[in-house]
Short mmCIF file of C-alpha atoms in Angstrom, two decimals:
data_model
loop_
_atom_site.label_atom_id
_atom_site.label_comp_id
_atom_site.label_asym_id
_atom_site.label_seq_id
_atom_site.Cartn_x
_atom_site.Cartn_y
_atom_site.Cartn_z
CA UNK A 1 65.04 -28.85 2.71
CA UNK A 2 66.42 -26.50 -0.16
CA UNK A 3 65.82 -28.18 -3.58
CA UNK A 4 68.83 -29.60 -5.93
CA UNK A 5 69.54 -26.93 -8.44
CA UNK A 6 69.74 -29.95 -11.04
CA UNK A 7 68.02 -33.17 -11.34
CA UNK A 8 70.12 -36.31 -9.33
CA UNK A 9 71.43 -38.16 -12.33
CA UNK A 10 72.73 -34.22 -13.66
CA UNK A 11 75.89 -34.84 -12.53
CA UNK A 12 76.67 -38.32 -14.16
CA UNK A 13 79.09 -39.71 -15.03
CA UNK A 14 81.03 -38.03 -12.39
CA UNK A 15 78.96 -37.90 -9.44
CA UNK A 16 76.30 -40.86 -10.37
CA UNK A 17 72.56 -40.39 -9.70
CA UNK A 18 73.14 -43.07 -6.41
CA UNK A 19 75.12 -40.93 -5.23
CA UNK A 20 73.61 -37.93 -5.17
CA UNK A 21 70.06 -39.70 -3.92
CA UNK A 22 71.83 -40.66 -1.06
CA UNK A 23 73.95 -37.79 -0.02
CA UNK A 24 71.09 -35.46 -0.78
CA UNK A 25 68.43 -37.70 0.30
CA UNK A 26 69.67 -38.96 3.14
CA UNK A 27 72.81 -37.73 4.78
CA UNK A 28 71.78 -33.83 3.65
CA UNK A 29 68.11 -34.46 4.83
CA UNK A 30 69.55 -35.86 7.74
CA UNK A 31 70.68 -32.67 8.93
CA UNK A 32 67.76 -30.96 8.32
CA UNK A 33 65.50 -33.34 10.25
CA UNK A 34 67.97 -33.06 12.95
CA UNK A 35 68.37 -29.42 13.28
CA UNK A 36 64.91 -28.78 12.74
CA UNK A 37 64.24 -31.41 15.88
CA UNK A 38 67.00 -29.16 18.20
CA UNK A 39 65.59 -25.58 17.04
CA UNK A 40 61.94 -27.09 17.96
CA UNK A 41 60.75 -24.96 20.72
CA UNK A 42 63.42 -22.97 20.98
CA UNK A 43 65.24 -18.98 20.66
CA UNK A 44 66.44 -20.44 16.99
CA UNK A 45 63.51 -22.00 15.90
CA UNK A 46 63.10 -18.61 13.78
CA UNK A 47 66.41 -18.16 12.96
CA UNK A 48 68.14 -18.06 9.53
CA UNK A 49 71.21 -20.82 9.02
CA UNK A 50 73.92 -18.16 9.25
CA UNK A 51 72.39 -16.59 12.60
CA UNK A 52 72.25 -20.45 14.02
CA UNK A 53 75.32 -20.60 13.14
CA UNK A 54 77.32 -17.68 14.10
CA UNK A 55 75.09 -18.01 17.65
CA UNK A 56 76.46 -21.39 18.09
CA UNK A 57 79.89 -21.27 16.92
CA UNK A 58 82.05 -22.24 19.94
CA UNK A 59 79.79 -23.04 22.20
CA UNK A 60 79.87 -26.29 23.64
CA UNK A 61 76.62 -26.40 25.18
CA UNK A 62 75.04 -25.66 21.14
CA UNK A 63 77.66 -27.77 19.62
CA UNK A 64 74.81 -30.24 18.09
CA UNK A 65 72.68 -27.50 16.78
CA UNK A 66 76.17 -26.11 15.17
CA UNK A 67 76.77 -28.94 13.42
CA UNK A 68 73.68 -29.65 11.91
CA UNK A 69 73.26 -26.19 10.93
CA UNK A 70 76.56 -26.03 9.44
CA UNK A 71 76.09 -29.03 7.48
CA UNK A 72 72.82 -27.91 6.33
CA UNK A 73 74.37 -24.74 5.54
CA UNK A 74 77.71 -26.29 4.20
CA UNK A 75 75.80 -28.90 2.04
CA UNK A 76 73.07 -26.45 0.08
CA UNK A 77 76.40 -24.30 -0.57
CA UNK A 78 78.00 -27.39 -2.25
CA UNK A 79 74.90 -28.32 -4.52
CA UNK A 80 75.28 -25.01 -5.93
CA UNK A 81 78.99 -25.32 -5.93
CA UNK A 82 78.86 -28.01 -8.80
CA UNK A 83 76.43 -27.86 -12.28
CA UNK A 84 76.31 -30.24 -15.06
CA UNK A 85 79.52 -29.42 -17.69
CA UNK A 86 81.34 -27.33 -14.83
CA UNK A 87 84.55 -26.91 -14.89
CA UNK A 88 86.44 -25.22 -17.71
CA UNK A 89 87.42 -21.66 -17.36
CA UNK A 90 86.23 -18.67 -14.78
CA UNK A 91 84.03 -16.03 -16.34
CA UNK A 92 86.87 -13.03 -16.69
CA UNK A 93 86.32 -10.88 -13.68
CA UNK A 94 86.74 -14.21 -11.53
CA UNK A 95 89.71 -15.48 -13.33
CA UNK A 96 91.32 -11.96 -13.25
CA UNK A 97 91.15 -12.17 -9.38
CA UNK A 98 92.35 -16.26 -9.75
CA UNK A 99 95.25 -15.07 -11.26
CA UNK A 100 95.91 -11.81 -9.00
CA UNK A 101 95.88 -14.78 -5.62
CA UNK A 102 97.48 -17.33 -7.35
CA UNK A 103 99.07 -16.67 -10.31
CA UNK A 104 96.76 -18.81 -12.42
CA UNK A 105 93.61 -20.58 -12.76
CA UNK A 106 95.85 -23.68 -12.85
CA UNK A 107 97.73 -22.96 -9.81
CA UNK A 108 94.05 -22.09 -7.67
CA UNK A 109 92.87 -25.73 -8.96
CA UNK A 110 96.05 -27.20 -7.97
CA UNK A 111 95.84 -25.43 -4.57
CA UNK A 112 92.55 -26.28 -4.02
CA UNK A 113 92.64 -30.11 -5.08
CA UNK A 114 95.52 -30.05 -2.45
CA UNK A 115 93.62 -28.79 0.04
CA UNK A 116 90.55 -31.26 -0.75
CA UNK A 117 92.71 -34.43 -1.13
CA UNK A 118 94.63 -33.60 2.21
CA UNK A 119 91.83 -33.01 4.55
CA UNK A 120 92.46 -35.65 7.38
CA UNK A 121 88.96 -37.26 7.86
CA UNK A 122 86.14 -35.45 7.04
CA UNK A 123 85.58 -32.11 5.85
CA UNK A 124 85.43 -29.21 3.20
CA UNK A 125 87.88 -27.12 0.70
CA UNK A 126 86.80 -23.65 0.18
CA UNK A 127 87.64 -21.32 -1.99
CA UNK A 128 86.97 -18.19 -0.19
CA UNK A 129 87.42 -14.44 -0.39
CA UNK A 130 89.30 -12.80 2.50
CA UNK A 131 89.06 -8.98 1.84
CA UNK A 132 89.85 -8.37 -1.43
CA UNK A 133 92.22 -11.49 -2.04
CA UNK A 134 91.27 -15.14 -2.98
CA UNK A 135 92.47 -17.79 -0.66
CA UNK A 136 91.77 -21.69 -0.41
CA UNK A 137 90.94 -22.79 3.09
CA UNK A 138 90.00 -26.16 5.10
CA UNK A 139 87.72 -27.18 7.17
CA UNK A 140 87.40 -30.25 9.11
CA UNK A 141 83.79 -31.71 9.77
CA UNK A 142 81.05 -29.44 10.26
CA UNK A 143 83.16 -25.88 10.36
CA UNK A 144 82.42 -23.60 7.86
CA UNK A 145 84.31 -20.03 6.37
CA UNK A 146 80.99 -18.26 7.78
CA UNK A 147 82.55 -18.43 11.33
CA UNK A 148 86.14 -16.81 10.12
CA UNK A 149 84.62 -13.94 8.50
CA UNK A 150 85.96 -15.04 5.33
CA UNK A 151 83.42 -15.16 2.07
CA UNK A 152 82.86 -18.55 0.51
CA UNK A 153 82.93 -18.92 -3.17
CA UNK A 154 83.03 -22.25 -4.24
CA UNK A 155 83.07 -25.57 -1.69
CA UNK A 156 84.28 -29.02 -2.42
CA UNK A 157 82.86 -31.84 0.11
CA UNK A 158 85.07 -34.33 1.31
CA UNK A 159 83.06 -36.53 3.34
CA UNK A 160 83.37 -39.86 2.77
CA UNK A 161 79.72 -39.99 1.87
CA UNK A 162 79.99 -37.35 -1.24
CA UNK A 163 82.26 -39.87 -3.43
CA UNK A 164 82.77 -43.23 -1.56
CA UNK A 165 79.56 -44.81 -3.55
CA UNK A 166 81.13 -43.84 -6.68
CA UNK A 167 85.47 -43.35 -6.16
CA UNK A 168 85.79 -46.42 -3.01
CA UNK A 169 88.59 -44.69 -1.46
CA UNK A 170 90.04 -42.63 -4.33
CA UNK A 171 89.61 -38.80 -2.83
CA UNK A 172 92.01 -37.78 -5.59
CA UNK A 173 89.74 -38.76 -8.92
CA UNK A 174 86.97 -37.47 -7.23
CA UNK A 175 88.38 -34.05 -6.40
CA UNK A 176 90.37 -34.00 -9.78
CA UNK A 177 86.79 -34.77 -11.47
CA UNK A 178 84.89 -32.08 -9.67
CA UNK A 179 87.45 -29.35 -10.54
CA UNK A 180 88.02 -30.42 -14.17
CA UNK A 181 83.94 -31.32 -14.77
CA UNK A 182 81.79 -30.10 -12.45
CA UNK A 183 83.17 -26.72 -10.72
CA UNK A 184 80.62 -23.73 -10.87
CA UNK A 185 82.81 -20.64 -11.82
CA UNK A 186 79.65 -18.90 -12.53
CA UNK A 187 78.33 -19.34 -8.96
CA UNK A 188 81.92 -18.12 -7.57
CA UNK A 189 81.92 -15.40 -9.65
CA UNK A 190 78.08 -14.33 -8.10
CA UNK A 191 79.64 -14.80 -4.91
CA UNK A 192 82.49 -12.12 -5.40
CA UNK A 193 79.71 -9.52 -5.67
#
């Protein structure tokens, strides 16, 4: 189980310490207990996330050891996605290739908060890198950019569990929150690289 980058209550008031605990603690762990329970034994017992993953992808005798892997993979990536007074503006490099894909850094946030609010059910917005342009993608449940070649930057989780403790049913204030308070530019901007 990869550590928090932060402590649980870092990310208060937006994301509350509750929150976290249980989304890390349980529904994250979850994953991990259950993945490492179907790799037991097995070819991928050895194997890192991303070669689980891009193994399993499609295959619908794997699909359970997808999924958990995925959402292993999918949740560490969102940790580091958010940090403590996030948000704010894109180191330049970043925000010169924002503004190259969508015009602005206002237009990207709009895009993606689109993307996260409309998600039907559970799943992910991305903000990925797809050769040498930024795009914002979706992904429903456990999918993930890794299996469309395309390089995630920054993810925003839109399982119920990563807000419903803290928002009830109000995907919009949470994704609106995350973008305007919590969004790691400085990890996207690694990412690029």
């Amino acid at each position: 189980m990869p550590p928090l980058p932060y402590a649980e209550n870092a990310l208060a008031p937006v994301i509350s310490a509750n929150t976290v605990g249980f989304h890390y603690g349980k529904h994250h762990k979850g994953y991990v207990d259950n993945l490492n329970k179907l790799v037991a034994g097995t070819e991928y017992a050895d194997f890192t996330l991303e070669k689980i993953i891009s193994d399993t992808a499609g295959k619908a005798d794997r699909t359970s050891i997808f999924n958990n892997a995925a959402q292993v993979w999918n949740h560490t990536f969102y940790w580091k996605s958010l940090r403590p007074n996030g948000g704010g503006e894109p180191p330049a490099a970043l925000k010169g290739k924002i503004e190259a894909s969508f015009g602005s850094v206002d237009a990207c946030k709009k895009e993606f908060a689109n993307a996260a609010v409309s998600q039907f059910g559970s799943g992910w917005a991305w903000l990925v890198l797809a050769g040498d342009k930024l795009e914002i993608i979706r992904t429903a449940n456990a999918d993930t950019p890794l299996t469309s070649r395309k390089k995630p930057l920054l993810a925003i989780d839109v399982w119920e569990h990563a807000y419903y403790l803290d928002y009830q049913n109000r995907r919009a204030d949470y994704v609106n929150a995350v973008l305007e308070k919590l969004l790691n530019w400085e990890f996207a901007s690694q990412n690029t690289g």
